[in-house]
Short mmCIF file of C-alpha atoms and ligand atoms in Angstrom, two decimals:
data_model
loop_
_atom_site.label_atom_id
_atom_site.label_comp_id
_atom_site.label_asym_id
_atom_site.label_seq_id
_atom_site.Cartn_x
_atom_site.Cartn_y
_atom_site.Cartn_z
CA MET A 1 98.13 119.64 135.91
CA ALA A 2 100.60 118.44 133.30
CA TYR A 3 98.72 116.73 130.49
CA VAL A 4 101.16 113.82 130.16
CA PHE A 5 100.30 110.15 130.02
CA GLU A 6 102.02 109.20 133.28
CA GLN A 7 100.12 111.83 135.28
CA MET A 8 96.66 111.50 133.76
CA GLU A 9 93.77 109.33 134.95
CA ALA A 10 90.82 108.41 132.72
CA THR A 11 88.77 111.16 134.39
CA ASP A 12 91.38 113.75 133.42
CA TYR A 13 90.81 112.92 129.75
CA GLU A 14 87.07 113.34 130.27
CA LYS A 15 87.64 116.72 131.90
CA VAL A 16 89.91 118.05 129.20
CA ASN A 17 87.59 116.79 126.46
CA THR A 18 84.65 118.46 128.15
CA LYS A 19 86.64 121.69 128.30
CA LEU A 20 87.53 121.45 124.59
CA LYS A 21 84.16 120.08 123.49
CA ASN A 22 82.92 123.02 121.42
CA ARG A 23 86.27 124.08 119.99
CA ASP A 24 87.20 123.72 116.33
CA SER A 25 90.19 121.90 114.87
CA LEU A 26 92.44 124.97 114.87
CA ASP A 27 91.67 125.54 118.56
CA ILE A 28 92.59 121.93 119.32
CA LEU A 29 95.88 122.35 117.48
CA ARG A 30 96.55 125.59 119.35
CA TRP A 31 95.84 123.85 122.65
CA ALA A 32 98.15 120.95 121.73
CA ASN A 33 100.93 123.28 120.61
CA GLN A 34 100.68 125.42 123.74
CA THR A 35 100.46 122.39 126.01
CA TYR A 36 103.25 120.28 124.51
CA GLY A 37 105.45 122.60 122.41
CA GLU A 38 108.54 120.69 121.27
CA LYS A 39 107.12 117.54 122.87
CA LEU A 40 104.40 117.29 120.21
CA VAL A 41 104.77 115.32 116.97
CA TYR A 42 102.36 114.65 114.13
CA ALA A 43 102.50 111.00 112.97
CA CYS A 44 101.46 111.71 109.41
CA SER A 45 100.24 109.19 106.84
CA PHE A 46 100.09 111.76 104.02
CA GLY A 47 96.54 110.65 103.22
CA ALA A 48 93.76 113.12 102.42
CA GLU A 49 93.11 113.99 106.09
CA ALA A 50 96.82 114.62 106.52
CA MET A 51 96.77 117.30 103.84
CA VAL A 52 94.14 119.20 105.86
CA LEU A 53 95.87 118.65 109.17
CA LEU A 54 99.25 119.73 107.80
CA ASP A 55 97.73 122.89 106.38
CA LEU A 56 95.98 123.74 109.67
CA LEU A 57 99.15 122.94 111.60
CA SER A 58 101.18 125.27 109.38
CA LYS A 59 99.05 128.17 110.67
CA ILE A 60 99.93 127.31 114.28
CA GLN A 61 103.47 125.93 114.22
CA LYS A 62 105.52 126.36 111.07
CA GLU A 63 108.33 124.19 112.42
CA ALA A 64 106.15 121.33 113.61
CA HIS A 65 107.68 117.90 114.04
CA ILE A 66 106.24 115.55 111.41
CA LEU A 67 106.84 111.80 111.55
CA PHE A 68 106.32 109.49 108.58
CA LEU A 69 106.60 105.73 109.06
CA ASP A 70 108.61 104.87 105.97
CA THR A 71 108.00 101.14 105.69
CA ASP A 72 110.04 101.03 102.43
CA PHE A 73 106.87 99.72 100.80
CA HIS A 74 104.99 102.90 99.99
CA PHE A 75 103.79 103.87 96.51
CA ALA A 76 106.02 106.10 94.38
CA GLU A 77 103.10 108.56 94.36
CA THR A 78 103.28 108.82 98.15
CA TYR A 79 107.01 109.62 98.17
CA GLU A 80 106.41 112.12 95.38
CA LEU A 81 103.63 113.77 97.42
CA ILE A 82 105.97 114.14 100.40
CA GLU A 83 108.37 116.08 98.18
CA ARG A 84 105.52 118.41 97.15
CA VAL A 85 104.58 118.89 100.80
CA LYS A 86 108.19 119.79 101.61
CA GLU A 87 108.08 122.46 98.90
CA ARG A 88 104.83 123.93 100.18
CA TYR A 89 105.79 123.84 103.87
CA PRO A 90 109.60 124.07 103.83
CA THR A 91 109.98 124.71 107.55
CA PHE A 92 108.22 121.56 108.78
CA ARG A 93 110.69 119.12 110.31
CA ILE A 94 109.82 115.86 108.55
CA ASN A 95 111.35 112.66 109.90
CA MET A 96 111.21 109.72 107.46
CA ALA A 97 111.55 106.95 110.05
CA LYS A 98 112.72 103.53 108.85
CA PRO A 99 112.23 100.10 110.45
CA ALA A 100 115.19 98.42 112.14
CA LEU A 101 115.19 95.76 109.41
CA SER A 102 115.61 96.50 105.72
CA PRO A 103 113.22 94.61 103.39
CA GLU A 104 116.06 92.20 102.60
CA GLU A 105 116.86 91.59 106.27
CA GLN A 106 113.18 91.01 107.01
CA ALA A 107 112.93 88.46 104.18
CA GLU A 108 116.07 86.72 105.39
CA ARG A 109 114.80 86.46 108.96
CA TYR A 110 111.09 85.80 108.43
CA GLY A 111 110.86 84.58 104.82
CA ASP A 112 109.59 86.25 101.67
CA GLU A 113 106.31 88.18 101.56
CA LEU A 114 105.71 88.38 105.30
CA TRP A 115 102.81 90.77 104.55
CA LEU A 116 100.95 87.79 103.02
CA LYS A 117 101.87 85.18 105.62
CA ASN A 118 101.67 87.30 108.74
CA PRO A 119 100.62 90.92 108.10
CA ASP A 120 100.37 91.64 111.83
CA GLN A 121 104.02 90.75 112.31
CA CYS A 122 105.00 92.76 109.23
CA CYS A 123 103.11 95.82 110.56
CA GLN A 124 104.69 95.27 113.97
CA ILE A 125 108.19 95.42 112.50
CA ARG A 126 107.64 98.12 109.92
CA LYS A 127 105.15 100.39 111.71
CA LEU A 128 104.41 99.76 115.39
CA ASP A 129 107.99 99.20 116.54
CA VAL A 130 109.06 102.26 114.59
CA LEU A 131 106.32 104.45 116.02
CA ALA A 132 107.12 103.31 119.57
CA ARG A 133 110.80 104.12 119.01
CA GLU A 134 110.18 107.50 117.40
CA LEU A 135 107.53 108.65 119.91
CA GLU A 136 109.95 108.14 122.77
CA PRO A 137 111.09 111.80 123.09
CA TYR A 138 107.55 113.19 122.85
CA ASP A 139 104.66 113.54 125.31
CA ALA A 140 101.87 113.69 122.73
CA TRP A 141 101.19 112.84 119.12
CA LEU A 142 98.72 114.20 116.62
CA SER A 143 96.63 111.99 114.39
CA GLY A 144 94.15 112.76 111.61
CA LEU A 145 91.60 110.12 112.66
CA ARG A 146 87.97 110.88 111.88
CA ARG A 147 85.06 109.25 113.69
CA GLU A 148 83.14 108.32 110.54
CA GLN A 149 86.11 106.46 109.01
CA SER A 150 85.27 103.15 110.70
CA PRO A 151 83.41 101.69 113.70
CA THR A 152 86.76 101.27 115.47
CA ARG A 153 87.30 105.04 115.26
CA ALA A 154 83.76 106.13 116.17
CA ASN A 155 84.56 106.83 119.83
CA THR A 156 87.75 108.81 119.25
CA GLU A 157 87.93 112.03 121.29
CA PHE A 158 90.04 115.16 120.79
CA VAL A 159 92.39 114.05 123.57
CA ASN A 160 92.93 110.31 124.01
CA GLN A 161 94.73 108.04 126.41
CA ASP A 162 96.99 105.94 124.19
CA LYS A 163 97.85 102.98 126.39
CA ARG A 164 99.68 101.17 123.64
CA PHE A 165 102.34 103.83 123.17
CA LYS A 166 101.93 105.42 126.61
CA LYS A 167 101.39 108.87 125.16
CA VAL A 168 98.56 111.34 124.81
CA LYS A 169 97.04 111.19 121.34
CA VAL A 170 95.37 114.35 120.03
CA CYS A 171 92.92 114.04 117.13
CA PRO A 172 91.72 117.47 115.92
CA LEU A 173 89.69 116.17 112.93
CA ILE A 174 87.28 113.79 114.66
CA HIS A 175 84.15 115.63 113.45
CA TRP A 176 85.17 116.15 109.82
CA THR A 177 83.33 114.27 107.07
CA GLU A 178 85.08 112.94 103.99
CA GLU A 179 83.24 115.54 101.92
CA GLU A 180 84.52 118.36 104.13
CA ILE A 181 88.08 117.05 103.85
CA TRP A 182 87.91 117.17 100.07
CA MET A 183 86.18 120.56 100.01
CA TYR A 184 89.04 121.97 102.11
CA ILE A 185 91.68 120.35 99.86
CA LYS A 186 90.09 121.78 96.70
CA LEU A 187 89.35 125.19 98.21
CA HIS A 188 92.94 125.67 99.34
CA GLN A 189 94.44 123.84 96.35
CA LEU A 190 96.40 121.55 98.60
CA PRO A 191 98.63 118.83 97.19
CA TYR A 192 97.29 115.29 97.57
CA ASN A 193 98.18 111.77 96.55
CA GLU A 194 97.32 111.22 92.86
CA LEU A 195 96.16 107.71 93.72
CA HIS A 196 93.08 109.21 95.36
CA ASP A 197 91.90 110.02 91.82
CA GLN A 198 92.35 106.36 90.86
CA HIS A 199 89.94 104.82 93.40
CA TYR A 200 92.37 104.60 96.31
CA PRO A 201 90.58 106.44 99.16
CA SER A 202 92.93 104.98 101.81
CA ILE A 203 96.58 104.48 100.92
CA GLY A 204 99.19 102.45 102.76
CA CYS A 205 101.88 100.04 101.59
CA THR A 206 101.77 98.82 97.98
CA TYR A 207 101.39 95.17 99.02
CA CYS A 208 98.36 95.81 101.23
CA THR A 209 96.41 98.50 99.36
CA LYS A 210 93.96 97.89 96.56
CA ALA A 211 91.63 100.15 94.60
CA VAL A 212 88.07 100.41 95.94
CA MET A 213 85.07 100.48 93.65
CA PRO A 214 82.41 103.22 94.02
CA GLY A 215 79.99 102.38 96.83
CA GLU A 216 82.43 100.13 98.70
CA ASP A 217 83.71 100.97 102.17
CA THR A 218 86.56 103.47 101.82
CA ARG A 219 88.93 101.33 103.91
CA SER A 220 88.02 98.00 102.25
CA GLY A 221 91.07 98.25 99.98
CA ARG A 222 93.41 97.90 102.96
CA TRP A 223 94.56 94.30 103.66
CA ALA A 224 91.69 93.17 101.41
CA GLY A 225 90.66 89.55 101.97
CA THR A 226 92.72 89.06 105.14
CA GLY A 227 90.21 90.16 107.81
CA LYS A 228 92.74 92.75 108.99
CA THR A 229 91.35 96.30 109.08
CA GLU A 230 93.90 98.33 111.05
CA CYS A 231 97.67 98.25 111.23
CA GLY A 232 97.50 98.48 115.03
CA LEU A 233 98.62 102.08 115.42
CA HIS A 234 95.14 103.04 116.61
CA ALA A 235 93.59 100.84 119.29
CA PRO A 236 89.79 100.81 118.96
CA THR A 237 88.22 101.05 122.42
CA LYS A 238 87.03 104.25 124.08
CA GLY A 239 89.66 105.83 126.26
CA ASP A 240 92.31 103.69 124.63
CA SER A 241 92.08 104.92 121.09
S1 SF4 B 301 100.74 97.44 105.56
FE1 SF4 B 301 101.39 95.46 104.68
S2 SF4 B 301 103.47 95.75 103.83
FE2 SF4 B 301 102.96 97.53 105.16
S3 SF4 B 301 103.86 97.00 107.11
FE3 SF4 B 301 101.72 96.30 107.21
S4 SF4 B 301 101.69 94.17 106.45
FE4 SF4 B 301 103.70 95.08 105.96
#
């Protein structure tokens, strides 16, 4: 059976996840690389999990396709980190994908500071539409989601039916804890975003990311005070994550 979205039923995801159940993250990456080859892309946020996933991926596929949703609103530290990643893994094919609208065009069409007035629409334009466009040539995408990150991610499996983007989503890090992520980063002296050392556990756009005080939920600095917790790239329900 071809493991592509159009040919897979919900039970096929259960079967493949049962088959992969006791494998480790490297095995999952190997499976994804063998199954999808050039039709596999890693949609990378360049957060802490991404540093681990990139390093593991470099052991499997040195020329992996990496996709970064460049909203134009990222921190300077994030862009600087991407340059360091390019130096460490020079053969990765990193695509810095831009929205159809520049910040100026967005302001002209929807008014200033759309991220304050309507963050869902802003994320739609600057992230979701871009991901949908850039995933088009691929059958599957990798994501660094971990189950313990939030209740909406708790049911994520290794291989997921992504109904929103009509692709297979592969998540090799679902069982990793935050502590394990940081142990791996330190052990292998991986580059990481300097903002993590300044109380930013989860880093997105400058306008929607705040520092988090010790003891607070690690994702509470994202869209703080708006009730929004996810940008919409990762749908929450089981089988649709
Ligand atoms: S995170 Fe904020 S600034 Fe970035 S795309 Fe979403 S709403 Fe816009």
